[in-house]
PDB file of C-alpha atoms and ligand atoms in Angstrom:
ATOM      1  CA  UNK A 168     107.244 185.459 125.754  1.00  0.00           C
ATOM      2  CA  UNK A 169     108.003 187.393 128.921  1.00  0.00           C
ATOM      3  CA  UNK A 170     104.681 189.191 128.690  1.00  0.00           C
ATOM      4  CA  UNK A 171     102.890 185.928 129.142  1.00  0.00           C
ATOM      5  CA  UNK A 172     105.026 184.495 131.928  1.00  0.00           C
ATOM      6  CA  UNK A 173     102.968 184.586 135.070  1.00  0.00           C
ATOM      7  CA  UNK A 174     104.168 183.768 138.543  1.00  0.00           C
ATOM      8  CA  UNK A 175     101.800 181.084 139.769  1.00  0.00           C
ATOM      9  CA  UNK A 176      99.722 182.704 142.468  1.00  0.00           C
ATOM     10  CA  UNK A 177      99.474 179.399 144.236  1.00  0.00           C
ATOM     11  CA  UNK A 178     103.073 179.667 145.368  1.00  0.00           C
ATOM     12  CA  UNK A 179     102.494 183.037 146.948  1.00  0.00           C
ATOM     13  CA  UNK A 180      99.842 181.678 149.241  1.00  0.00           C
ATOM     14  CA  UNK A 181     101.870 180.396 152.157  1.00  0.00           C
ATOM     15  CA  UNK A 182      99.078 179.426 154.460  1.00  0.00           C
ATOM     16  CA  UNK A 183      97.521 176.052 153.996  1.00  0.00           C
ATOM     17  CA  UNK A 184      99.712 175.002 151.104  1.00  0.00           C
ATOM     18  CA  UNK A 185     100.004 171.283 151.663  1.00  0.00           C
ATOM     19  CA  UNK A 186     100.865 170.138 148.165  1.00  0.00           C
ATOM     20  CA  UNK A 187     103.934 168.033 147.440  1.00  0.00           C
ATOM     21  CA  UNK A 188     104.644 170.098 144.350  1.00  0.00           C
ATOM     22  CA  UNK A 189     103.200 172.831 142.161  1.00  0.00           C
ATOM     23  CA  UNK A 190     102.144 170.959 139.035  1.00  0.00           C
ATOM     24  CA  UNK A 191      99.581 173.451 137.763  1.00  0.00           C
ATOM     25  CA  UNK A 192     100.543 175.093 134.464  1.00  0.00           C
ATOM     26  CA  UNK A 193     102.461 177.366 134.282  1.00  0.00           C
ATOM     27  CA  UNK A 194     105.022 176.152 136.800  1.00  0.00           C
ATOM     28  CA  UNK A 195     108.424 177.583 137.621  1.00  0.00           C
ATOM     29  CA  UNK A 196     110.126 174.883 135.539  1.00  0.00           C
ATOM     30  CA  UNK A 197     107.556 174.983 132.757  1.00  0.00           C
ATOM     31  CA  UNK A 198     106.477 178.562 132.184  1.00  0.00           C
ATOM     32  CA  UNK A 199     105.898 178.183 128.456  1.00  0.00           C
ATOM     33  CA  UNK A 200     102.975 179.692 126.589  1.00  0.00           C
ATOM     34  CA  UNK A 201      99.683 177.915 126.049  1.00  0.00           C
ATOM     35  CA  UNK A 202      99.607 177.038 122.359  1.00  0.00           C
ATOM     36  CA  UNK A 203      96.797 176.058 120.015  1.00  0.00           C
ATOM     37  CA  UNK A 204      97.519 172.867 118.094  1.00  0.00           C
ATOM     38  CA  UNK A 205      97.675 169.089 118.219  1.00  0.00           C
ATOM     39  CA  UNK A 206     100.421 168.029 120.670  1.00  0.00           C
ATOM     40  CA  UNK A 207     102.004 171.436 120.264  1.00  0.00           C
ATOM     41  CA  UNK A 208     102.836 172.267 123.830  1.00  0.00           C
ATOM     42  CA  UNK A 209     102.038 171.843 127.466  1.00  0.00           C
ATOM     43  CA  UNK A 210      98.574 171.227 128.798  1.00  0.00           C
ATOM     44  CA  UNK A 211      97.021 174.592 129.645  1.00  0.00           C
ATOM     45  CA  UNK A 212      94.611 175.667 132.338  1.00  0.00           C
ATOM     46  CA  UNK A 213      90.933 175.608 131.519  1.00  0.00           C
ATOM     47  CA  UNK A 214      89.369 179.057 131.489  1.00  0.00           C
ATOM     48  CA  UNK A 215      86.726 178.713 134.147  1.00  0.00           C
ATOM     49  CA  UNK A 216      85.844 176.720 137.245  1.00  0.00           C
ATOM     50  CA  UNK A 217      82.692 175.655 135.397  1.00  0.00           C
ATOM     51  CA  UNK A 218      83.945 172.928 133.073  1.00  0.00           C
ATOM     52  CA  UNK A 219      81.640 171.914 130.212  1.00  0.00           C
ATOM     53  CA  UNK A 220      82.548 168.587 128.641  1.00  0.00           C
ATOM     54  CA  UNK A 221      81.363 166.486 125.731  1.00  0.00           C
ATOM     55  CA  UNK A 222      82.100 162.929 124.666  1.00  0.00           C
ATOM     56  CA  UNK A 223      82.011 162.329 120.915  1.00  0.00           C
ATOM     57  CA  UNK A 224      78.829 160.388 120.214  1.00  0.00           C
ATOM     58  CA  UNK A 225      79.053 159.820 116.474  1.00  0.00           C
ATOM     59  CA  UNK A 226      81.630 159.789 113.730  1.00  0.00           C
ATOM     60  CA  UNK A 227      85.273 158.811 113.601  1.00  0.00           C
ATOM     61  CA  UNK A 228      86.120 159.561 117.230  1.00  0.00           C
ATOM     62  CA  UNK A 229      83.013 158.425 119.070  1.00  0.00           C
ATOM     63  CA  UNK A 230      83.305 156.768 122.453  1.00  0.00           C
ATOM     64  CA  UNK A 231      81.596 153.460 123.042  1.00  0.00           C
ATOM     65  CA  UNK A 232      79.067 153.331 125.866  1.00  0.00           C
ATOM     66  CA  UNK A 233      81.506 151.514 128.141  1.00  0.00           C
ATOM     67  CA  UNK A 234      84.110 154.244 127.631  1.00  0.00           C
ATOM     68  CA  UNK A 235      81.610 157.010 128.357  1.00  0.00           C
ATOM     69  CA  UNK A 236      80.700 155.234 131.545  1.00  0.00           C
ATOM     70  CA  UNK A 237      84.354 155.085 132.573  1.00  0.00           C
ATOM     71  CA  UNK A 238      84.966 158.772 131.830  1.00  0.00           C
ATOM     72  CA  UNK A 239      81.855 159.733 133.798  1.00  0.00           C
ATOM     73  CA  UNK A 240      82.965 157.550 136.703  1.00  0.00           C
ATOM     74  CA  UNK A 241      86.380 159.243 136.805  1.00  0.00           C
ATOM     75  CA  UNK A 242      84.813 162.718 136.684  1.00  0.00           C
ATOM     76  CA  UNK A 243      82.294 161.796 139.371  1.00  0.00           C
ATOM     77  CA  UNK A 244      84.834 160.092 141.602  1.00  0.00           C
ATOM     78  CA  UNK A 245      87.837 162.391 141.242  1.00  0.00           C
ATOM     79  CA  UNK A 246      86.809 165.820 139.904  1.00  0.00           C
ATOM     80  CA  UNK A 247      83.349 166.545 141.310  1.00  0.00           C
ATOM     81  CA  UNK A 248      84.760 166.588 144.860  1.00  0.00           C
ATOM     82  CA  UNK A 249      87.120 169.449 143.814  1.00  0.00           C
ATOM     83  CA  UNK A 250      86.211 173.125 143.434  1.00  0.00           C
ATOM     84  CA  UNK A 251      85.708 172.565 139.704  1.00  0.00           C
ATOM     85  CA  UNK A 252      82.086 172.168 138.591  1.00  0.00           C
ATOM     86  CA  UNK A 253      81.731 169.686 135.735  1.00  0.00           C
ATOM     87  CA  UNK A 254      78.678 169.907 133.458  1.00  0.00           C
ATOM     88  CA  UNK A 255      77.878 167.632 130.540  1.00  0.00           C
ATOM     89  CA  UNK A 256      77.295 169.632 127.370  1.00  0.00           C
ATOM     90  CA  UNK A 257      75.067 167.680 124.982  1.00  0.00           C
ATOM     91  CA  UNK A 258      75.100 170.548 122.459  1.00  0.00           C
ATOM     92  CA  UNK A 259      78.833 171.180 122.151  1.00  0.00           C
ATOM     93  CA  UNK A 260      80.178 174.451 120.782  1.00  0.00           C
ATOM     94  CA  UNK A 261      83.332 174.378 118.611  1.00  0.00           C
ATOM     95  CA  UNK A 262      83.588 178.013 117.524  1.00  0.00           C
ATOM     96  CA  UNK A 263      83.532 181.423 119.121  1.00  0.00           C
ATOM     97  CA  UNK A 264      84.398 182.672 122.568  1.00  0.00           C
ATOM     98  CA  UNK A 265      82.538 180.136 124.706  1.00  0.00           C
ATOM     99  CA  UNK A 266      83.523 176.733 123.352  1.00  0.00           C
ATOM    100  CA  UNK A 267      82.840 173.482 125.166  1.00  0.00           C
ATOM    101  CA  UNK A 268      85.843 173.148 127.479  1.00  0.00           C
ATOM    102  CA  UNK A 269      86.778 169.473 127.115  1.00  0.00           C
ATOM    103  CA  UNK A 270      85.959 167.191 124.179  1.00  0.00           C
ATOM    104  CA  UNK A 271      86.724 163.491 124.710  1.00  0.00           C
ATOM    105  CA  UNK A 272      87.528 161.437 121.623  1.00  0.00           C
ATOM    106  CA  UNK A 273      88.373 157.793 121.056  1.00  0.00           C
ATOM    107  CA  UNK A 274      90.918 157.203 118.333  1.00  0.00           C
ATOM    108  CA  UNK A 275      94.600 156.965 117.480  1.00  0.00           C
ATOM    109  CA  UNK A 276      95.023 159.439 114.630  1.00  0.00           C
ATOM    110  CA  UNK A 277      98.338 161.227 115.035  1.00  0.00           C
ATOM    111  CA  UNK A 278      99.367 159.394 118.180  1.00  0.00           C
ATOM    112  CA  UNK A 279     102.883 157.956 118.235  1.00  0.00           C
ATOM    113  CA  UNK A 280     102.899 154.185 118.792  1.00  0.00           C
ATOM    114  CA  UNK A 281     104.107 154.620 122.358  1.00  0.00           C
ATOM    115  CA  UNK A 282     101.326 157.030 123.325  1.00  0.00           C
ATOM    116  CA  UNK A 283      97.975 155.761 124.596  1.00  0.00           C
ATOM    117  CA  UNK A 284      96.293 159.121 124.925  1.00  0.00           C
ATOM    118  CA  UNK A 285      96.917 162.825 124.649  1.00  0.00           C
ATOM    119  CA  UNK A 286      95.416 166.197 125.495  1.00  0.00           C
ATOM    120  CA  UNK A 287      95.831 169.357 123.454  1.00  0.00           C
ATOM    121  CA  UNK A 288      94.529 172.891 123.316  1.00  0.00           C
ATOM    122  CA  UNK A 289      92.441 173.836 120.300  1.00  0.00           C
ATOM    123  CA  UNK A 290      91.673 177.413 121.300  1.00  0.00           C
ATOM    124  CA  UNK A 291      94.289 179.147 123.431  1.00  0.00           C
ATOM    125  CA  UNK A 292      93.037 182.175 125.312  1.00  0.00           C
ATOM    126  CA  UNK A 293      94.630 185.589 125.155  1.00  0.00           C
ATOM    127  CA  UNK A 294      96.506 185.392 128.448  1.00  0.00           C
ATOM    128  CA  UNK A 295      98.894 182.588 127.438  1.00  0.00           C
ATOM    129  CA  UNK A 296      97.694 180.393 130.286  1.00  0.00           C
ATOM    130  CA  UNK A 297      94.074 179.477 129.640  1.00  0.00           C
ATOM    131  CA  UNK A 298      92.572 177.380 126.897  1.00  0.00           C
ATOM    132  CA  UNK A 299      88.948 177.731 125.821  1.00  0.00           C
ATOM    133  CA  UNK A 300      88.739 174.214 124.381  1.00  0.00           C
ATOM    134  CA  UNK A 301      90.886 171.153 125.004  1.00  0.00           C
ATOM    135  CA  UNK A 302      90.644 167.829 123.214  1.00  0.00           C
ATOM    136  CA  UNK A 303      91.434 164.468 124.762  1.00  0.00           C
ATOM    137  CA  UNK A 304      92.109 161.588 122.382  1.00  0.00           C
ATOM    138  CA  UNK A 305      92.581 158.048 123.718  1.00  0.00           C
ATOM    139  CA  UNK A 306      93.087 154.888 121.684  1.00  0.00           C
ATOM    140  CA  UNK A 307      90.198 152.477 121.284  1.00  0.00           C
ATOM    141  CA  UNK A 308      89.891 148.920 122.500  1.00  0.00           C
ATOM    142  CA  UNK A 309      90.364 149.153 126.226  1.00  0.00           C
ATOM    143  CA  UNK A 310      92.566 152.211 126.634  1.00  0.00           C
ATOM    144  CA  UNK A 311      89.841 154.395 128.167  1.00  0.00           C
ATOM    145  CA  UNK A 312      90.565 153.257 131.713  1.00  0.00           C
ATOM    146  CA  UNK A 313      89.508 155.098 134.867  1.00  0.00           C
ATOM    147  CA  UNK A 314      93.124 156.036 135.604  1.00  0.00           C
ATOM    148  CA  UNK A 315      93.753 157.312 132.079  1.00  0.00           C
ATOM    149  CA  UNK A 316      90.518 159.300 132.121  1.00  0.00           C
ATOM    150  CA  UNK A 317      91.618 160.868 135.405  1.00  0.00           C
ATOM    151  CA  UNK A 318      95.101 161.562 133.956  1.00  0.00           C
ATOM    152  CA  UNK A 319      94.015 163.217 130.710  1.00  0.00           C
ATOM    153  CA  UNK A 320      91.250 165.194 132.408  1.00  0.00           C
ATOM    154  CA  UNK A 321      93.939 166.453 134.769  1.00  0.00           C
ATOM    155  CA  UNK A 322      95.952 167.722 131.802  1.00  0.00           C
ATOM    156  CA  UNK A 323      92.811 169.406 130.453  1.00  0.00           C
ATOM    157  CA  UNK A 324      92.606 171.511 133.611  1.00  0.00           C
ATOM    158  CA  UNK A 325      96.361 172.257 133.621  1.00  0.00           C
ATOM    159  CA  UNK A 326      98.002 169.515 135.677  1.00  0.00           C
ATOM    160  CA  UNK A 327     101.523 168.541 134.606  1.00  0.00           C
ATOM    161  CA  UNK A 328     103.777 165.495 134.876  1.00  0.00           C
ATOM    162  CA  UNK A 329     106.383 165.298 137.641  1.00  0.00           C
ATOM    163  CA  UNK A 330     109.261 166.528 135.498  1.00  0.00           C
ATOM    164  CA  UNK A 331     107.338 169.737 134.720  1.00  0.00           C
ATOM    165  CA  UNK A 332     106.466 170.366 138.351  1.00  0.00           C
ATOM    166  CA  UNK A 333     108.109 172.587 140.953  1.00  0.00           C
ATOM    167  CA  UNK A 334     109.883 171.068 142.717  1.00  0.00           C
ATOM    168  CA  UNK A 335     110.474 168.456 140.043  1.00  0.00           C
ATOM    169  CA  UNK A 336     109.355 164.968 140.951  1.00  0.00           C
ATOM    170  CA  UNK A 337     109.954 161.651 139.271  1.00  0.00           C
ATOM    171  CA  UNK A 338     107.234 160.983 136.712  1.00  0.00           C
ATOM    172  CA  UNK A 339     106.390 157.888 138.767  1.00  0.00           C
ATOM    173  CA  UNK A 340     106.174 159.619 142.187  1.00  0.00           C
ATOM    174  CA  UNK A 341     102.928 158.348 143.710  1.00  0.00           C
ATOM    175  CA  UNK A 342     102.158 161.791 145.166  1.00  0.00           C
ATOM    176  CA  UNK A 343     101.239 162.764 141.602  1.00  0.00           C
ATOM    177  CA  UNK A 344      98.147 160.554 141.874  1.00  0.00           C
ATOM    178  CA  UNK A 345      96.701 159.769 138.465  1.00  0.00           C
ATOM    179  CA  UNK A 346      99.169 162.209 136.877  1.00  0.00           C
ATOM    180  CA  UNK A 347     101.832 159.524 137.379  1.00  0.00           C
ATOM    181  CA  UNK A 348     103.207 158.460 133.982  1.00  0.00           C
ATOM    182  CA  UNK A 349     102.150 155.913 132.898  1.00  0.00           C
ATOM    183  CA  UNK A 350      98.941 156.251 134.876  1.00  0.00           C
ATOM    184  CA  UNK A 351      98.104 152.541 134.933  1.00  0.00           C
ATOM    185  CA  UNK A 352      96.976 151.565 138.416  1.00  0.00           C
ATOM    186  CA  UNK A 353      96.867 155.153 139.712  1.00  0.00           C
ATOM    187  CA  UNK A 354      93.142 155.840 139.925  1.00  0.00           C
ATOM    188  CA  UNK A 355      93.104 158.586 142.546  1.00  0.00           C
ATOM    189  CA  UNK A 356      93.473 162.263 141.743  1.00  0.00           C
ATOM    190  CA  UNK A 357      95.103 162.555 145.166  1.00  0.00           C
ATOM    191  CA  UNK A 358      95.705 165.339 147.667  1.00  0.00           C
ATOM    192  CA  UNK A 359      98.460 167.093 145.714  1.00  0.00           C
ATOM    193  CA  UNK A 360      96.377 167.556 142.585  1.00  0.00           C
ATOM    194  CA  UNK A 361      93.247 168.509 144.520  1.00  0.00           C
ATOM    195  CA  UNK A 362      95.215 171.175 146.386  1.00  0.00           C
ATOM    196  CA  UNK A 363      96.584 172.586 143.123  1.00  0.00           C
ATOM    197  CA  UNK A 364      93.155 172.600 141.485  1.00  0.00           C
ATOM    198  CA  UNK A 365      91.419 174.244 144.414  1.00  0.00           C
ATOM    199  CA  UNK A 366      94.128 176.893 144.725  1.00  0.00           C
ATOM    200  CA  UNK A 367      93.730 177.765 141.039  1.00  0.00           C
ATOM    201  CA  UNK A 368      89.991 177.746 140.350  1.00  0.00           C
TER     202      UNK A 368
HETATM  203 ZN1   ZN B 784     100.261 162.813 130.658  1.00  0.00          ZN
END
């Protein structure tokens, strides 16, 4: 997979780099390929600074109104202040070259008992780094917290846990903001993640 192994450009930019760690996929310690498939690999980058998102509104994986409100609050509070531009997509696209970037679901299908939520790529791009469409699935009945919404949305734009960051950090290092694992109580995206996002998009 050498052809797809990119040196993160963020590391080459010496000036103004104030992050605690590089946790934007691919990192030096996690330079794997972006794969298509449920829980098949690392979270990938999204393919554009304009991020179109949809929250399932009917069917098996629909979010309740309270969960939608929480997801919107986390996007408004943590992601809109970054260089990413989030847009709600009420007519989501699931096929072709311009799919809706993030689809939020509520449900537990396929999740191991110990896992509250997950993010996966459903349409890897050709460069091995980007994903055209990422799904977020979080259990029902109270699991769609602000912190977890911040955490999984972070994965959907490429942010990694501490053990996949360079330099490696403990998965509970508070500098990881809401990418701390488990995210409970860590509501803020935080300076490290904002720096990584803004250096990438
Ligand atoms: Zn995670």
